[in-house]
């Protein structure tokens, strides 16, 4: 290898954020903070409390709730085995008891996954070994049997299959059950915000790590007013943020009674026109006919318009519920558009479904999706519970706000301290402390700069004022404050200067 090539080799690798993930940087993060702060305020005005579930959970939780056939679970989850060390069974009489105690403890604490293998070995075989150990006064005779049983425990793994959460409703339901929240005053109203992970094809508005702000209402009632209030809350949140071009689409997708009948009817109708459909829709006739309604293919639109509509096939209860939700929305002054083609991708939805779109997002224009999911808590082993919720795509919400010019301008400093000389440095440090305590954003350069350079720097950072501290200012006890916008200068003692800054900040904000 030539010397040049060796040098090239040595050059350390430059890392980049993984495809589909990105860094959120200032000043954009100020907008993220404003959006999140507004969510905290609006949601708590509606009586919602924040929940922060973990970012990874047992894979099975998502398989069972979101549905193992969905794209999310079957293709898009980041799944890994969390610590796959095997337990080392010790088939030595005398230490077996200690080994079994350890297994039992690890199982109880969940470190050995409570899955099929765990259940079989720990719950069933354990007892056999235990009986044998206890009963075997003549330990020699049972030794081989015990040895064989104990070696079965080799199949036990520590840890288990876990996945980065692709959404948070499953976690909220899991937490509702785990913390016996059905004993709290109902309904329980929770909201969350944070990153979600789906291995989708990245594009504008679609990332592999993206952020959702969502809320869930869980409890014994499915009163239509609950659906309407949840929707009213999202709309108020968007309104507070001045999101532009907001459109709410509403539908009911029926329940376990009426939907399967409708799906069959839809399938039969689709089969009649199969030849006219594209390959994706043809496949979906078998797998999930409802998804055909989602199709954006121009050539299919005419056919889809003639298909039977779910609203005409809802059972009596679902039809009444849907009508009441609409009435409730009208009472709240929430404007919606009925969209019979709105179906949701996740398995657990039923009855009310809605989607909110906003402007400036191109094809990925959905900023919020939500709906009712009665029965999901039960499916996860909890008590019969009704539920409704939504998830807002925060990345898209931010994009839309930026596109419509609602993003706040870069936040500049209130004061840049231009100091020269050792004595002035000490005063500058004290001044910075006092000003920061008083709530001003202050930049204190770490090394001395010529005044000209310092003022140039202050300008670049968008500082409103420069506080000039040199020998004269320190000995006189009068500080010079320069307003950068108009170049005006004032000489003031410290307390008057703080007061002056306070007044000028109040005027500008
Ligand atoms: P879902 O959980 O699929 O109902 O999605 C709810 C909302 O999350 C959507 O309306 C989007 O705004 C947002 N969202 C879903 N997937 C992504 C993604 N990969 N990247 C960015 N936002 C997403």
Short mmCIF file of C-alpha atoms and ligand atoms in Angstrom, two decimals:
data_model
loop_
_atom_site.label_atom_id
_atom_site.label_comp_id
_atom_site.label_asym_id
_atom_site.label_seq_id
_atom_site.Cartn_x
_atom_site.Cartn_y
_atom_site.Cartn_z
CA UNK A 1 0.00 0.00 0.00
CA UNK A 2 1.42 3.44 -0.92
CA UNK A 3 1.89 6.04 1.78
CA UNK A 4 -0.89 8.15 0.27
CA UNK A 5 -3.33 5.25 0.33
CA UNK A 6 -2.44 4.45 3.93
CA UNK A 7 -3.13 8.07 4.92
CA UNK A 8 -6.47 7.90 3.14
CA UNK A 9 -7.30 4.74 5.05
CA UNK A 10 -6.53 6.42 8.34
CA UNK A 11 -8.90 9.28 7.75
CA UNK A 12 -11.65 8.76 10.28
CA UNK A 13 -15.08 7.98 8.92
CA UNK A 14 -17.47 10.90 8.83
CA UNK A 15 -20.78 9.90 10.27
CA UNK A 16 -24.16 11.01 9.06
CA UNK A 17 -27.56 10.66 10.62
CA UNK A 18 -29.14 7.37 9.54
CA UNK A 19 -31.42 7.53 6.50
CA UNK A 20 -34.89 8.68 7.45
CA UNK A 21 -33.69 10.31 10.69
CA UNK A 22 -32.57 13.90 11.10
CA UNK A 23 -31.30 16.45 13.56
CA UNK A 24 -33.69 19.13 14.65
CA UNK A 25 -31.66 22.28 15.07
CA UNK A 26 -32.08 25.84 16.29
CA UNK A 27 -33.81 28.04 15.35
CA UNK A 28 -36.36 25.41 14.20
CA UNK A 29 -36.39 23.76 17.62
CA UNK A 30 -37.87 26.99 19.04
CA UNK A 31 -40.92 26.28 16.89
CA UNK A 32 -41.02 22.68 18.11
CA UNK A 33 -41.00 23.95 21.66
CA UNK A 34 -43.77 26.43 20.95
CA UNK A 35 -45.91 23.69 19.38
CA UNK A 36 -45.33 21.35 22.33
CA UNK A 37 -45.95 24.10 24.88
CA UNK A 38 -49.24 24.92 23.17
CA UNK A 39 -50.21 21.23 23.26
CA UNK A 40 -49.49 21.09 27.01
CA UNK A 41 -51.67 24.16 27.55
CA UNK A 42 -54.62 23.23 25.34
CA UNK A 43 -54.75 19.58 26.40
CA UNK A 44 -54.59 20.43 30.08
CA UNK A 45 -57.41 22.95 29.53
CA UNK A 46 -59.45 19.90 28.47
CA UNK A 47 -58.45 17.96 31.59
CA UNK A 48 -55.87 15.68 29.99
CA UNK A 49 -52.77 14.56 31.90
CA UNK A 50 -49.44 13.68 30.29
CA UNK A 51 -48.20 10.09 30.06
CA UNK A 52 -44.63 9.24 29.03
CA UNK A 53 -44.51 5.58 28.07
CA UNK A 54 -41.21 3.89 27.19
CA UNK A 55 -39.89 4.02 23.64
CA UNK A 56 -39.63 0.25 23.29
CA UNK A 57 -42.06 -2.45 24.25
CA UNK A 58 -42.60 -6.17 23.73
CA UNK A 59 -43.03 -6.79 19.99
CA UNK A 60 -46.12 -8.83 20.75
CA UNK A 61 -47.90 -5.77 22.16
CA UNK A 62 -47.81 -4.10 18.74
CA UNK A 63 -48.48 -7.32 16.85
CA UNK A 64 -51.63 -7.84 18.87
CA UNK A 65 -52.94 -4.28 18.87
CA UNK A 66 -51.86 -2.69 15.59
CA UNK A 67 -52.29 -6.06 13.86
CA UNK A 68 -49.64 -8.49 12.66
CA UNK A 69 -50.94 -8.24 9.07
CA UNK A 70 -50.56 -4.46 8.83
CA UNK A 71 -47.63 -2.91 6.95
CA UNK A 72 -46.50 -1.26 10.17
CA UNK A 73 -46.01 -4.51 12.04
CA UNK A 74 -45.12 -6.85 9.19
CA UNK A 75 -42.58 -4.59 7.45
CA UNK A 76 -41.82 -1.38 9.25
CA UNK A 77 -40.96 -2.09 12.86
CA UNK A 78 -37.47 -1.86 14.29
CA UNK A 79 -37.37 -5.12 16.16
CA UNK A 80 -34.47 -6.66 18.01
CA UNK A 81 -33.71 -9.31 20.55
CA UNK A 82 -32.90 -7.71 23.83
CA UNK A 83 -30.03 -9.69 25.39
CA UNK A 84 -30.21 -13.25 24.21
CA UNK A 85 -27.85 -14.87 26.71
CA UNK A 86 -28.86 -18.32 27.72
CA UNK A 87 -29.15 -19.39 31.29
CA UNK A 88 -26.54 -21.94 32.21
CA UNK A 89 -28.33 -24.72 34.05
CA UNK A 90 -26.19 -26.38 36.69
CA UNK A 91 -27.03 -30.03 36.86
CA UNK A 92 -25.12 -30.51 40.08
CA UNK A 93 -27.18 -31.78 42.96
CA UNK A 94 -26.95 -29.17 45.68
CA UNK A 95 -26.74 -26.14 43.41
CA UNK A 96 -29.91 -26.99 41.51
CA UNK A 97 -32.09 -25.49 44.14
CA UNK A 98 -30.23 -22.18 43.93
CA UNK A 99 -30.49 -22.27 40.13
CA UNK A 100 -34.23 -22.88 40.24
CA UNK A 101 -34.78 -20.04 42.70
CA UNK A 102 -32.92 -17.72 40.36
CA UNK A 103 -35.00 -18.82 37.37
CA UNK A 104 -38.18 -18.24 39.29
CA UNK A 105 -37.08 -14.77 40.34
CA UNK A 106 -36.03 -13.77 36.81
CA UNK A 107 -39.37 -15.01 35.52
CA UNK A 108 -41.34 -13.05 38.10
CA UNK A 109 -39.45 -9.84 37.36
CA UNK A 110 -40.12 -10.32 33.65
CA UNK A 111 -36.47 -10.72 32.72
CA UNK A 112 -37.24 -14.15 31.42
CA UNK A 113 -40.04 -13.29 28.97
CA UNK A 114 -43.41 -14.58 30.06
CA UNK A 115 -43.99 -16.11 26.64
CA UNK A 116 -44.79 -19.67 25.61
CA UNK A 117 -41.37 -21.11 26.42
CA UNK A 118 -41.28 -19.30 29.74
CA UNK A 119 -44.75 -20.48 30.62
CA UNK A 120 -44.02 -24.10 29.73
CA UNK A 121 -40.69 -24.32 31.49
CA UNK A 122 -41.09 -22.12 34.50
CA UNK A 123 -44.73 -22.69 35.32
CA UNK A 124 -44.96 -26.41 34.46
CA UNK A 125 -41.55 -28.09 34.46
CA UNK A 126 -40.43 -26.12 37.46
CA UNK A 127 -43.07 -27.77 39.59
CA UNK A 128 -41.99 -31.23 38.45
CA UNK A 129 -38.37 -30.54 39.33
CA UNK A 130 -39.37 -29.01 42.61
CA UNK A 131 -41.50 -32.04 43.51
CA UNK A 132 -38.72 -34.36 42.51
CA UNK A 133 -36.16 -32.46 44.56
CA UNK A 134 -38.41 -32.32 47.59
CA UNK A 135 -39.70 -35.84 47.28
CA UNK A 136 -36.43 -37.45 46.39
CA UNK A 137 -35.21 -38.65 49.73
CA UNK A 138 -33.49 -41.17 47.58
CA UNK A 139 -31.99 -38.49 45.39
CA UNK A 140 -29.89 -40.94 43.44
CA UNK A 141 -32.91 -42.65 41.92
CA UNK A 142 -34.43 -39.38 40.66
CA UNK A 143 -31.11 -37.86 39.63
CA UNK A 144 -31.31 -38.68 35.93
CA UNK A 145 -34.84 -37.44 35.67
CA UNK A 146 -33.95 -34.23 37.47
CA UNK A 147 -30.89 -33.78 35.27
CA UNK A 148 -32.96 -34.13 32.13
CA UNK A 149 -35.58 -31.70 33.34
CA UNK A 150 -33.03 -29.14 34.41
CA UNK A 151 -31.28 -29.27 31.05
CA UNK A 152 -34.59 -28.27 29.43
CA UNK A 153 -34.10 -24.89 31.05
CA UNK A 154 -31.29 -24.26 28.60
CA UNK A 155 -33.93 -23.10 26.14
CA UNK A 156 -34.78 -20.16 28.38
CA UNK A 157 -33.57 -16.82 27.13
CA UNK A 158 -33.07 -13.66 29.08
CA UNK A 159 -34.79 -10.65 27.60
CA UNK A 160 -36.98 -11.03 24.55
CA UNK A 161 -38.31 -9.63 21.29
CA UNK A 162 -38.75 -5.91 21.62
CA UNK A 163 -39.61 -3.17 19.13
CA UNK A 164 -39.18 0.57 18.94
CA UNK A 165 -42.72 1.87 19.16
CA UNK A 166 -44.33 2.62 15.79
CA UNK A 167 -47.18 4.43 17.58
CA UNK A 168 -48.22 4.99 21.17
CA UNK A 169 -51.87 3.94 21.55
CA UNK A 170 -50.85 0.35 22.32
CA UNK A 171 -48.49 1.59 25.06
CA UNK A 172 -51.14 3.83 26.59
CA UNK A 173 -53.60 0.91 26.71
CA UNK A 174 -50.91 -1.34 28.18
CA UNK A 175 -50.23 1.29 30.85
CA UNK A 176 -53.98 1.69 31.55
CA UNK A 177 -54.16 -2.01 32.30
CA UNK A 178 -50.83 -2.28 34.13
CA UNK A 179 -51.65 0.58 36.52
CA UNK A 180 -55.29 -0.45 37.07
CA UNK A 181 -56.46 2.87 35.75
CA UNK A 182 -60.01 1.53 35.47
CA UNK A 183 -60.18 2.24 39.20
CA UNK A 184 -59.59 5.95 38.63
CA UNK A 185 -62.49 8.32 37.92
CA UNK A 186 -63.54 7.55 34.33
CA UNK A 187 -62.86 8.37 31.64
CA UNK A 188 -59.09 8.56 31.93
CA UNK A 189 -57.77 11.29 29.62
CA UNK A 190 -54.12 11.05 28.66
CA UNK A 191 -51.85 12.71 26.15
CA UNK A 192 -48.29 12.03 25.03
CA UNK A 193 -45.64 13.42 22.73
CA UNK A 194 -42.44 11.88 21.46
CA UNK A 195 -40.65 9.96 18.73
CA UNK A 196 -42.11 6.99 16.85
CA UNK A 197 -40.25 4.66 14.52
CA UNK A 198 -41.36 3.12 11.23
CA UNK A 199 -39.12 1.84 8.49
CA UNK A 200 -40.93 3.61 5.66
CA UNK A 201 -39.49 5.00 2.43
CA UNK A 202 -38.31 8.47 3.45
CA UNK A 203 -39.61 11.52 1.60
CA UNK A 204 -40.76 15.02 2.48
CA UNK A 205 -43.03 14.69 5.50
CA UNK A 206 -42.21 11.01 5.96
CA UNK A 207 -39.37 9.90 8.19
CA UNK A 208 -38.24 6.76 9.94
CA UNK A 209 -38.00 8.56 13.24
CA UNK A 210 -40.88 11.01 13.43
CA UNK A 211 -42.75 12.67 16.24
CA UNK A 212 -46.33 12.37 17.30
CA UNK A 213 -48.46 14.32 19.73
CA UNK A 214 -51.48 12.28 20.65
CA UNK A 215 -54.24 11.81 23.17
CA UNK A 216 -56.47 8.96 24.31
CA UNK A 217 -59.72 8.81 26.28
CA UNK A 218 -60.28 5.45 27.98
CA UNK A 219 -63.19 4.37 30.11
CA UNK A 220 -66.63 2.84 30.30
CA UNK A 221 -68.48 5.26 28.04
CA UNK A 222 -68.57 5.66 24.27
CA UNK A 223 -70.83 8.73 24.44
CA UNK A 224 -70.66 10.61 21.12
CA UNK A 225 -69.84 13.79 23.09
CA UNK A 226 -66.49 12.20 23.97
CA UNK A 227 -65.64 11.74 20.28
CA UNK A 228 -66.72 15.29 19.54
CA UNK A 229 -64.78 16.80 22.43
CA UNK A 230 -61.57 15.01 21.41
CA UNK A 231 -61.95 16.37 17.88
CA UNK A 232 -62.82 19.83 19.20
CA UNK A 233 -59.60 19.74 21.24
CA UNK A 234 -57.36 18.98 18.23
CA UNK A 235 -59.09 21.70 16.24
CA UNK A 236 -58.60 24.20 19.06
CA UNK A 237 -54.92 23.24 19.22
CA UNK A 238 -54.49 23.81 15.47
CA UNK A 239 -56.42 27.05 15.73
CA UNK A 240 -54.17 28.29 18.54
CA UNK A 241 -51.15 27.56 16.33
CA UNK A 242 -52.83 29.34 13.40
CA UNK A 243 -52.34 26.31 11.19
CA UNK A 244 -53.56 27.14 7.69
CA UNK A 245 -55.87 25.24 5.34
CA UNK A 246 -57.12 22.84 8.03
CA UNK A 247 -59.71 20.33 6.83
CA UNK A 248 -61.40 17.71 8.98
CA UNK A 249 -62.66 14.55 7.27
CA UNK A 250 -65.04 12.33 9.19
CA UNK A 251 -66.43 8.85 8.73
CA UNK A 252 -67.78 5.89 10.66
CA UNK A 253 -66.40 2.49 9.80
CA UNK A 254 -68.93 0.53 11.80
CA UNK A 255 -68.34 -2.16 14.36
CA UNK A 256 -67.67 -5.88 14.56
CA UNK A 257 -71.34 -6.47 13.72
CA UNK A 258 -71.81 -4.41 10.61
CA UNK A 259 -68.35 -3.91 9.15
CA UNK A 260 -67.65 -7.54 8.14
CA UNK A 261 -70.95 -7.64 6.24
CA UNK A 262 -70.07 -4.42 4.44
CA UNK A 263 -66.55 -5.67 3.69
CA UNK A 264 -68.01 -8.80 2.10
CA UNK A 265 -70.38 -6.73 -0.01
CA UNK A 266 -67.51 -4.47 -1.03
CA UNK A 267 -65.36 -7.49 -1.93
CA UNK A 268 -68.13 -8.94 -4.07
CA UNK A 269 -68.58 -5.63 -5.91
CA UNK A 270 -64.83 -5.25 -6.36
CA UNK A 271 -64.53 -8.73 -7.83
CA UNK A 272 -67.00 -7.69 -10.53
CA UNK A 273 -64.70 -4.87 -11.65
CA UNK A 274 -61.40 -6.57 -10.83
CA UNK A 275 -60.02 -6.32 -14.38
CA UNK A 276 -60.32 -2.57 -14.36
CA UNK A 277 -58.26 -2.17 -11.18
CA UNK A 278 -54.50 -1.86 -10.79
CA UNK A 279 -52.37 -4.65 -9.25
CA UNK A 280 -52.32 -3.10 -5.73
CA UNK A 281 -56.09 -2.85 -5.55
CA UNK A 282 -56.49 -6.30 -7.09
CA UNK A 283 -54.38 -7.73 -4.30
CA UNK A 284 -56.31 -5.79 -1.69
CA UNK A 285 -59.63 -7.29 -2.78
CA UNK A 286 -58.42 -10.39 -0.96
CA UNK A 287 -56.30 -8.93 1.84
CA UNK A 288 -58.15 -5.77 2.84
CA UNK A 289 -60.87 -4.47 0.48
CA UNK A 290 -61.39 -1.32 2.59
CA UNK A 291 -57.92 -0.15 1.59
CA UNK A 292 -59.00 0.00 -2.06
CA UNK A 293 -61.04 3.05 -1.06
CA UNK A 294 -57.73 4.72 -0.13
CA UNK A 295 -56.45 4.45 -3.68
CA UNK A 296 -55.15 7.61 -5.29
CA UNK A 297 -54.84 6.03 -8.76
CA UNK A 298 -56.53 8.31 -11.27
CA UNK A 299 -57.83 5.40 -13.39
CA UNK A 300 -59.62 3.85 -10.40
CA UNK A 301 -61.48 6.91 -9.19
CA UNK A 302 -64.48 6.48 -11.46
CA UNK A 303 -64.95 2.87 -10.37
CA UNK A 304 -64.54 3.64 -6.68
CA UNK A 305 -67.25 6.33 -6.90
CA UNK A 306 -69.79 3.63 -7.80
CA UNK A 307 -68.95 1.27 -4.91
CA UNK A 308 -71.34 0.74 -1.98
CA UNK A 309 -70.78 3.18 0.90
CA UNK A 310 -70.42 2.09 4.50
CA UNK A 311 -72.74 4.83 5.78
CA UNK A 312 -75.59 2.99 4.04
CA UNK A 313 -74.67 -0.29 5.73
CA UNK A 314 -74.08 0.66 9.37
CA UNK A 315 -76.07 -1.24 11.98
CA UNK A 316 -78.67 0.73 13.90
CA UNK A 317 -76.40 1.45 16.86
CA UNK A 318 -73.49 2.59 14.71
CA UNK A 319 -75.73 4.78 12.56
CA UNK A 320 -77.19 6.42 15.68
CA UNK A 321 -73.71 6.92 17.15
CA UNK A 322 -72.43 8.49 13.94
CA UNK A 323 -75.40 10.83 13.68
CA UNK A 324 -74.92 11.90 17.29
CA UNK A 325 -71.20 12.57 16.80
CA UNK A 326 -72.03 14.83 13.86
CA UNK A 327 -74.67 16.63 15.89
CA UNK A 328 -72.21 17.09 18.77
CA UNK A 329 -69.61 18.55 16.42
CA UNK A 330 -72.15 21.00 15.08
CA UNK A 331 -73.03 22.09 18.63
CA UNK A 332 -69.35 22.83 19.16
CA UNK A 333 -69.04 24.77 15.91
CA UNK A 334 -66.55 22.26 14.49
CA UNK A 335 -66.66 22.18 10.70
CA UNK A 336 -66.20 18.74 9.14
CA UNK A 337 -66.53 17.08 5.80
CA UNK A 338 -67.99 13.60 5.56
CA UNK A 339 -65.68 11.34 3.63
CA UNK A 340 -67.06 7.85 3.10
CA UNK A 341 -63.71 6.72 1.69
CA UNK A 342 -61.80 7.48 4.87
CA UNK A 343 -60.62 4.18 6.34
CA UNK A 344 -57.72 3.84 8.72
CA UNK A 345 -54.75 1.58 8.29
CA UNK A 346 -54.66 0.12 11.78
CA UNK A 347 -56.73 -2.90 12.75
CA UNK A 348 -58.13 -1.63 16.00
CA UNK A 349 -60.29 1.22 14.75
CA UNK A 350 -64.09 1.12 14.74
CA UNK A 351 -66.97 3.60 14.38
CA UNK A 352 -65.72 7.21 14.42
CA UNK A 353 -62.65 7.80 12.27
CA UNK A 354 -61.21 11.14 11.28
CA UNK A 355 -58.29 12.68 9.53
CA UNK A 356 -57.11 16.26 9.43
CA UNK A 357 -55.13 17.72 6.56
CA UNK A 358 -53.32 21.03 6.30
CA UNK A 359 -51.78 23.07 3.53
CA UNK A 360 -48.27 23.09 2.17
CA UNK A 361 -47.52 19.39 2.58
CA UNK A 362 -47.86 17.94 -0.92
CA UNK A 363 -48.94 14.31 -1.01
CA UNK A 364 -48.20 13.69 2.69
CA UNK A 365 -50.80 16.19 3.81
CA UNK A 366 -52.39 14.32 6.74
CA UNK A 367 -51.36 16.00 9.98
CA UNK A 368 -53.63 14.03 12.27
CA UNK A 369 -55.41 10.71 12.27
CA UNK A 370 -57.70 9.34 14.89
CA UNK A 371 -60.65 7.25 15.79
CA UNK A 372 -62.49 5.03 18.19
CA UNK A 373 -61.03 1.70 19.27
CA UNK A 374 -63.46 0.12 21.75
CA UNK A 375 -62.25 -3.34 22.69
CA UNK A 376 -58.52 -2.74 22.27
CA UNK A 377 -57.88 -2.72 26.02
CA UNK A 378 -59.74 -6.01 26.29
CA UNK A 379 -57.71 -7.46 23.43
CA UNK A 380 -54.61 -6.68 25.50
CA UNK A 381 -55.94 -8.53 28.51
CA UNK A 382 -57.65 -5.64 30.29
CA UNK A 383 -61.26 -5.05 31.36
CA UNK A 384 -63.93 -4.13 28.76
CA UNK A 385 -63.10 -0.53 27.94
CA UNK A 386 -64.10 2.04 25.35
CA UNK A 387 -61.45 4.19 23.77
CA UNK A 388 -60.91 7.00 21.33
CA UNK A 389 -57.81 8.94 20.42
CA UNK A 390 -55.73 10.65 17.78
CA UNK A 391 -52.13 11.14 16.76
CA UNK A 392 -50.80 14.32 15.23
CA UNK A 393 -47.71 14.09 13.02
CA UNK A 394 -45.60 16.81 14.62
CA UNK A 395 -43.01 16.91 11.80
CA UNK A 396 -45.75 17.63 9.28
CA UNK A 397 -47.45 20.13 11.54
CA UNK A 398 -44.16 22.04 11.81
CA UNK A 399 -43.59 21.83 8.04
CA UNK A 400 -47.03 23.28 7.38
CA UNK A 401 -46.48 26.11 9.88
CA UNK A 402 -43.16 26.92 8.26
CA UNK A 403 -44.63 26.86 4.76
CA UNK A 404 -47.28 29.36 5.74
CA UNK A 405 -44.76 31.65 7.42
CA UNK A 406 -45.96 30.98 10.94
CA UNK A 407 -42.51 30.05 12.17
CA UNK A 408 -41.06 32.45 14.72
CA UNK A 409 -38.02 34.41 13.61
CA UNK A 410 -34.64 33.41 14.98
CA UNK A 411 -34.44 34.39 18.58
CA UNK A 412 -31.60 36.89 19.00
CA UNK A 413 -29.86 37.85 22.23
CA UNK A 414 -31.14 40.76 24.29
CA UNK A 415 -27.66 41.88 25.27
CA UNK A 416 -24.15 41.30 23.96
CA UNK A 417 -21.52 42.33 26.49
CA UNK A 418 -18.52 43.96 24.85
CA UNK A 419 -15.80 44.13 27.49
CA UNK A 420 -12.12 45.12 27.45
CA UNK A 421 -9.58 44.85 30.23
CA UNK A 422 -9.24 42.62 33.31
CA UNK A 423 -11.30 44.86 35.62
CA UNK A 424 -14.05 45.11 33.03
CA UNK A 425 -14.03 41.31 32.67
CA UNK A 426 -14.93 40.89 36.33
CA UNK A 427 -17.72 43.49 36.00
CA UNK A 428 -18.92 41.82 32.77
CA UNK A 429 -19.23 38.45 34.51
CA UNK A 430 -21.27 40.05 37.28
CA UNK A 431 -23.40 42.01 34.80
CA UNK A 432 -24.12 38.83 32.80
CA UNK A 433 -25.22 37.04 35.96
CA UNK A 434 -27.52 39.90 37.04
CA UNK A 435 -29.04 40.31 33.59
CA UNK A 436 -29.63 36.57 33.13
CA UNK A 437 -31.21 36.40 36.57
CA UNK A 438 -33.49 39.25 35.50
CA UNK A 439 -34.58 37.09 32.52
CA UNK A 440 -32.54 38.54 29.66
CA UNK A 441 -30.72 36.47 27.08
CA UNK A 442 -27.07 37.46 27.34
CA UNK A 443 -23.97 36.65 25.31
CA UNK A 444 -20.72 37.08 27.23
CA UNK A 445 -17.66 36.59 25.01
CA UNK A 446 -15.11 34.35 26.73
CA UNK A 447 -12.08 36.32 25.56
CA UNK A 448 -11.39 40.02 25.18
CA UNK A 449 -12.27 41.55 21.81
CA UNK A 450 -11.66 44.98 20.33
CA UNK A 451 -14.90 46.98 20.60
CA UNK A 452 -15.28 47.12 16.80
CA UNK A 453 -15.11 43.35 16.47
CA UNK A 454 -17.40 42.83 19.45
CA UNK A 455 -20.07 45.10 17.96
CA UNK A 456 -19.80 43.25 14.63
CA UNK A 457 -20.31 39.96 16.46
CA UNK A 458 -23.30 41.38 18.37
CA UNK A 459 -24.84 42.38 15.05
CA UNK A 460 -24.32 38.91 13.54
CA UNK A 461 -26.03 37.28 16.51
CA UNK A 462 -29.00 39.61 16.13
CA UNK A 463 -28.45 41.14 19.57
CA UNK A 464 -30.73 44.07 20.40
CA UNK A 465 -28.24 45.84 22.64
CA UNK A 466 -24.54 45.92 23.27
CA UNK A 467 -23.41 46.62 26.80
CA UNK A 468 -20.03 48.29 26.57
CA UNK A 469 -17.72 47.83 29.53
CA UNK A 470 -14.23 49.34 29.50
CA UNK A 471 -12.00 50.93 32.12
CA UNK A 472 -13.97 54.20 32.02
CA UNK A 473 -17.32 52.53 32.62
CA UNK A 474 -15.97 50.50 35.50
CA UNK A 475 -14.36 53.44 37.30
CA UNK A 476 -17.35 55.75 36.71
CA UNK A 477 -19.92 53.09 37.64
CA UNK A 478 -21.87 54.15 34.57
CA UNK A 479 -22.37 51.53 31.87
CA UNK A 480 -22.79 52.27 28.19
CA UNK A 481 -25.74 50.65 26.45
CA UNK A 482 -25.88 50.80 22.68
CA UNK A 483 -29.11 49.99 20.85
CA UNK A 484 -27.99 48.28 17.69
CA UNK A 485 -31.02 49.05 15.53
CA UNK A 486 -30.51 52.81 15.61
CA UNK A 487 -27.00 53.18 17.06
CA UNK A 488 -28.23 55.32 19.99
CA UNK A 489 -26.22 55.21 23.21
CA UNK A 490 -27.05 55.74 26.87
CA UNK A 491 -24.89 55.87 30.00
CA UNK A 492 -26.65 54.48 33.02
CA UNK A 493 -25.86 52.99 36.45
CA UNK A 494 -26.62 49.23 36.63
CA UNK A 495 -30.09 49.30 38.26
CA UNK A 496 -31.37 51.96 35.87
CA UNK A 497 -29.92 50.02 32.97
CA UNK A 498 -31.79 46.86 33.91
CA UNK A 499 -34.98 48.87 34.27
CA UNK A 500 -34.40 50.45 30.86
CA UNK A 501 -33.88 47.03 29.26
CA UNK A 502 -37.00 45.72 30.91
CA UNK A 503 -39.07 48.57 29.51
CA UNK A 504 -37.67 48.22 26.01
CA UNK A 505 -38.31 44.45 26.07
CA UNK A 506 -41.91 45.02 27.17
CA UNK A 507 -42.42 47.46 24.29
CA UNK A 508 -40.97 45.11 21.68
CA UNK A 509 -42.82 41.97 22.77
P1 LIG B 1 -50.98 7.00 12.15
O1 LIG B 1 -50.36 6.65 13.47
O2 LIG B 1 -50.45 6.17 11.03
O3 LIG B 1 -52.46 7.11 12.20
O4 LIG B 1 -50.45 8.47 11.80
C1 LIG B 1 -50.88 9.62 12.45
C2 LIG B 1 -50.14 10.80 11.90
O5 LIG B 1 -48.74 10.63 12.13
C3 LIG B 1 -50.23 10.94 10.38
O6 LIG B 1 -51.37 11.68 10.04
C4 LIG B 1 -48.97 11.70 10.06
O7 LIG B 1 -49.15 13.08 10.25
C5 LIG B 1 -47.99 11.19 11.09
N1 LIG B 1 -47.07 10.17 10.51
C6 LIG B 1 -47.30 8.85 10.34
N2 LIG B 1 -46.22 8.24 9.81
C7 LIG B 1 -45.27 9.20 9.64
C8 LIG B 1 -43.93 9.21 9.13
N3 LIG B 1 -43.32 8.11 8.72
N4 LIG B 1 -43.27 10.40 9.11
C9 LIG B 1 -43.87 11.54 9.53
N5 LIG B 1 -45.12 11.57 10.03
C10 LIG B 1 -45.83 10.44 10.08
#
